[in-house]
Each structure stands twice: as structure tokens, then as C-alpha cells.
PDB file of C-alpha atoms in Angstrom:
ATOM      1  CA  MET A  55      24.703 -17.259 -22.648  1.00  0.00           C
ATOM      2  CA  GLN A  56      22.854 -17.903 -19.419  1.00  0.00           C
ATOM      3  CA  ILE A  57      22.510 -15.703 -16.369  1.00  0.00           C
ATOM      4  CA  GLN A  58      21.468 -16.487 -12.825  1.00  0.00           C
ATOM      5  CA  VAL A  59      18.283 -14.788 -11.623  1.00  0.00           C
ATOM      6  CA  VAL A  60      16.059 -14.944  -8.539  1.00  0.00           C
ATOM      7  CA  LYS A  61      13.675 -17.898  -8.916  1.00  0.00           C
ATOM      8  CA  SER A  62      11.876 -17.559  -5.598  1.00  0.00           C
ATOM      9  CA  LYS A  63      11.955 -15.674  -2.340  1.00  0.00           C
ATOM     10  CA  ILE A  64      10.331 -16.071   1.053  1.00  0.00           C
ATOM     11  CA  HIS A  65      10.596 -12.584   2.516  1.00  0.00           C
ATOM     12  CA  ARG A  66      10.972 -11.857   6.236  1.00  0.00           C
ATOM     13  CA  VAL A  67      10.247 -15.069   8.107  1.00  0.00           C
ATOM     14  CA  LYS A  68      11.136 -15.647  11.721  1.00  0.00           C
ATOM     15  CA  CYS A  69      13.627 -18.368  12.605  1.00  0.00           C
ATOM     16  CA  THR A  70      11.737 -20.865  14.781  1.00  0.00           C
ATOM     17  CA  GLY A  71      14.564 -23.276  15.524  1.00  0.00           C
ATOM     18  CA  ALA A  72      18.304 -23.930  15.394  1.00  0.00           C
ATOM     19  CA  GLU A  73      19.331 -27.595  15.622  1.00  0.00           C
ATOM     20  CA  LEU A  74      23.132 -27.889  15.735  1.00  0.00           C
ATOM     21  CA  ASN A  75      23.189 -31.685  16.083  1.00  0.00           C
ATOM     22  CA  TYR A  76      21.509 -32.407  12.760  1.00  0.00           C
ATOM     23  CA  ILE A  77      22.972 -33.449   9.428  1.00  0.00           C
ATOM     24  CA  GLY A  78      22.410 -30.025   7.827  1.00  0.00           C
ATOM     25  CA  SER A  79      19.893 -27.997   5.817  1.00  0.00           C
ATOM     26  CA  ILE A  80      17.000 -25.657   6.532  1.00  0.00           C
ATOM     27  CA  THR A  81      13.573 -27.027   7.379  1.00  0.00           C
ATOM     28  CA  ILE A  82      10.807 -24.917   5.835  1.00  0.00           C
ATOM     29  CA  ASP A  83       7.046 -25.285   6.314  1.00  0.00           C
ATOM     30  CA  GLU A  84       5.953 -27.235   3.216  1.00  0.00           C
ATOM     31  CA  ASP A  85       3.164 -24.712   2.520  1.00  0.00           C
ATOM     32  CA  LEU A  86       5.787 -21.967   2.231  1.00  0.00           C
ATOM     33  CA  MET A  87       7.999 -24.128   0.020  1.00  0.00           C
ATOM     34  CA  GLU A  88       5.121 -24.800  -2.372  1.00  0.00           C
ATOM     35  CA  ALA A  89       4.066 -21.151  -2.475  1.00  0.00           C
ATOM     36  CA  ALA A  90       7.661 -20.181  -3.315  1.00  0.00           C
ATOM     37  CA  ASN A  91       8.072 -22.980  -5.877  1.00  0.00           C
ATOM     38  CA  MET A  92      10.959 -24.511  -3.877  1.00  0.00           C
ATOM     39  CA  ILE A  93      11.645 -28.242  -3.943  1.00  0.00           C
ATOM     40  CA  GLN A  94      13.255 -30.606  -1.460  1.00  0.00           C
ATOM     41  CA  GLY A  95      17.037 -30.530  -1.760  1.00  0.00           C
ATOM     42  CA  GLU A  96      17.144 -27.225  -3.628  1.00  0.00           C
ATOM     43  CA  LYS A  97      19.982 -24.859  -2.795  1.00  0.00           C
ATOM     44  CA  VAL A  98      18.772 -21.850  -0.840  1.00  0.00           C
ATOM     45  CA  GLN A  99      20.526 -18.660   0.218  1.00  0.00           C
ATOM     46  CA  ILE A 100      19.674 -17.437   3.700  1.00  0.00           C
ATOM     47  CA  VAL A 101      20.044 -13.765   4.574  1.00  0.00           C
ATOM     48  CA  ASN A 102      19.834 -12.975   8.289  1.00  0.00           C
ATOM     49  CA  ASN A 103      18.484  -9.439   8.773  1.00  0.00           C
ATOM     50  CA  ASN A 104      19.488  -9.436  12.451  1.00  0.00           C
ATOM     51  CA  ASN A 105      23.215 -10.087  12.112  1.00  0.00           C
ATOM     52  CA  GLY A 106      24.004  -9.677   8.403  1.00  0.00           C
ATOM     53  CA  GLU A 107      25.015 -13.325   7.902  1.00  0.00           C
ATOM     54  CA  ARG A 108      24.555 -14.830   4.443  1.00  0.00           C
ATOM     55  CA  LEU A 109      24.846 -18.563   3.957  1.00  0.00           C
ATOM     56  CA  GLU A 110      23.786 -21.329   1.620  1.00  0.00           C
ATOM     57  CA  THR A 111      22.337 -24.747   2.345  1.00  0.00           C
ATOM     58  CA  TYR A 112      19.552 -26.923   0.959  1.00  0.00           C
ATOM     59  CA  CYS A 113      15.905 -27.040   1.956  1.00  0.00           C
ATOM     60  CA  ILE A 114      13.809 -29.863   3.336  1.00  0.00           C
ATOM     61  CA  PRO A 115      10.053 -29.722   3.906  1.00  0.00           C
ATOM     62  CA  GLY A 116       8.708 -29.287   7.411  1.00  0.00           C
ATOM     63  CA  PRO A 117       5.193 -29.904   8.693  1.00  0.00           C
ATOM     64  CA  ARG A 118       2.499 -27.930   6.883  1.00  0.00           C
ATOM     65  CA  ASN A 119       0.806 -24.904   8.415  1.00  0.00           C
ATOM     66  CA  THR A 120       3.313 -24.688  11.281  1.00  0.00           C
ATOM     67  CA  GLY A 121       5.448 -21.776  10.111  1.00  0.00           C
ATOM     68  CA  GLU A 122       8.556 -23.820  10.864  1.00  0.00           C
ATOM     69  CA  ILE A 123      11.861 -22.299   9.752  1.00  0.00           C
ATOM     70  CA  THR A 124      14.677 -24.297  11.394  1.00  0.00           C
ATOM     71  CA  LEU A 125      18.379 -24.030  10.577  1.00  0.00           C
ATOM     72  CA  ASN A 126      20.078 -27.403  10.975  1.00  0.00           C
ATOM     73  CA  GLY A 127      23.689 -28.446  11.425  1.00  0.00           C
ATOM     74  CA  ALA A 128      26.482 -25.870  11.165  1.00  0.00           C
ATOM     75  CA  ALA A 129      24.036 -23.257   9.823  1.00  0.00           C
ATOM     76  CA  ALA A 130      22.405 -23.227  13.269  1.00  0.00           C
ATOM     77  CA  ARG A 131      25.427 -21.259  14.532  1.00  0.00           C
ATOM     78  CA  LYS A 132      24.559 -18.391  12.162  1.00  0.00           C
ATOM     79  CA  VAL A 133      21.091 -17.674  13.580  1.00  0.00           C
ATOM     80  CA  ALA A 134      19.180 -17.225  16.791  1.00  0.00           C
ATOM     81  CA  VAL A 135      15.563 -18.211  17.262  1.00  0.00           C
ATOM     82  CA  GLY A 136      13.526 -15.112  16.461  1.00  0.00           C
ATOM     83  CA  ASP A 137      15.926 -13.726  13.836  1.00  0.00           C
ATOM     84  CA  ILE A 138      14.258 -12.383  10.687  1.00  0.00           C
ATOM     85  CA  LEU A 139      15.398 -14.205   7.544  1.00  0.00           C
ATOM     86  CA  ILE A 140      15.020 -13.895   3.788  1.00  0.00           C
ATOM     87  CA  LEU A 141      15.210 -17.180   1.857  1.00  0.00           C
ATOM     88  CA  ILE A 142      16.186 -16.977  -1.834  1.00  0.00           C
ATOM     89  CA  THR A 143      16.644 -19.514  -4.623  1.00  0.00           C
ATOM     90  CA  TYR A 144      18.127 -18.824  -8.049  1.00  0.00           C
ATOM     91  CA  ALA A 145      17.882 -20.349 -11.508  1.00  0.00           C
ATOM     92  CA  PHE A 146      20.002 -20.201 -14.647  1.00  0.00           C
ATOM     93  CA  MET A 147      18.246 -19.165 -17.846  1.00  0.00           C
ATOM     94  CA  ASP A 148      19.003 -17.476 -21.101  1.00  0.00           C
ATOM     95  CA  ILE A 149      18.712 -13.712 -21.233  1.00  0.00           C
ATOM     96  CA  GLU A 150      15.503 -13.624 -23.287  1.00  0.00           C
ATOM     97  CA  GLU A 151      13.795 -16.041 -20.901  1.00  0.00           C
ATOM     98  CA  ALA A 152      15.046 -14.045 -17.906  1.00  0.00           C
ATOM     99  CA  LYS A 153      13.537 -10.835 -19.314  1.00  0.00           C
ATOM    100  CA  VAL A 154      10.019 -12.245 -19.026  1.00  0.00           C
ATOM    101  CA  PHE A 155      10.461 -14.621 -16.079  1.00  0.00           C
ATOM    102  CA  LYS A 156       8.473 -13.780 -12.927  1.00  0.00           C
ATOM    103  CA  PRO A 157       9.880 -15.168  -9.665  1.00  0.00           C
ATOM    104  CA  ALA A 158       7.651 -16.585  -6.935  1.00  0.00           C
ATOM    105  CA  LEU A 159       7.693 -13.986  -4.155  1.00  0.00           C
ATOM    106  CA  VAL A 160       6.101 -14.965  -0.848  1.00  0.00           C
ATOM    107  CA  PHE A 161       5.373 -12.531   1.984  1.00  0.00           C
ATOM    108  CA  PRO A 162       4.163 -14.583   4.975  1.00  0.00           C
ATOM    109  CA  ASP A 163       2.741 -13.170   8.173  1.00  0.00           C
ATOM    110  CA  GLU A 164       5.797 -11.894  10.058  1.00  0.00           C
ATOM    111  CA  THR A 165       4.492 -13.070  13.429  1.00  0.00           C
ATOM    112  CA  THR A 166       3.423 -16.622  12.554  1.00  0.00           C
ATOM    113  CA  ASN A 167       5.318 -17.312   9.275  1.00  0.00           C
ATOM    114  CA  LEU A 168       2.019 -18.573   7.854  1.00  0.00           C
ATOM    115  CA  LEU A 169       0.663 -17.644   4.447  1.00  0.00           C
ATOM    116  CA  LYS A 170      -1.725 -14.715   4.564  1.00  0.00           C
TER     117      LYS A 170
END
């Protein structure tokens, strides 16, 4: 049997952009993606602390060391620039593996979204 567990989390980042006329996804500063062990195209859950919205999309890398967190396409309607977000990815694994697995948890600077 396999269960789904948290693989990675970027905790409390500020939304820096909302681009409605884009094909879709969330653009994340590539430094943050690497620190959180996220890869291009990976499914990501977005939790908006400001309005309670929860949505899923896929991530694409943004320019390094910019702190960019931009919701693209329809997801842009679920956020406002400045909203505080939590970004989470999950993985399936067997129970014994899950018991010892340690997720990548990233806590960037809440003002700049940059790694501390």
C-alpha cells in the first residue's frame, strides 16, 4: 500500500504577480524550487492565507534570486499581488518509507521571498 505525504513546502511567500492571459501554472523563483526539491512541471497545491483559496496547478521556474511567485492563467483569479501563499507538493510512497522520509521545508524571507 502507498500513501501520499508532503514532499516539499515553501511556507509563507508573497504573491508577486497574477498574469491572467497566460497558458497556466505558477512561476516560482528557481532558487526556491531547488531548495524545496520541486521540478518543472510538478503538480503543486497553492494555499492562499489571505482568502482561504486552495488550488492546484504545475510549477515552472522563474528567474533566480528574484523572489518571483506569479500565478498564471485561471489561477490568477484566485490571488491578489501581496497575498501570502503556501506552496506544497506531495509524493506517493510505501508506509515504511513514509515513516522515515523528511520533506524539504523552505521558509523564505517573508518580505522579499528570497532564501535566508
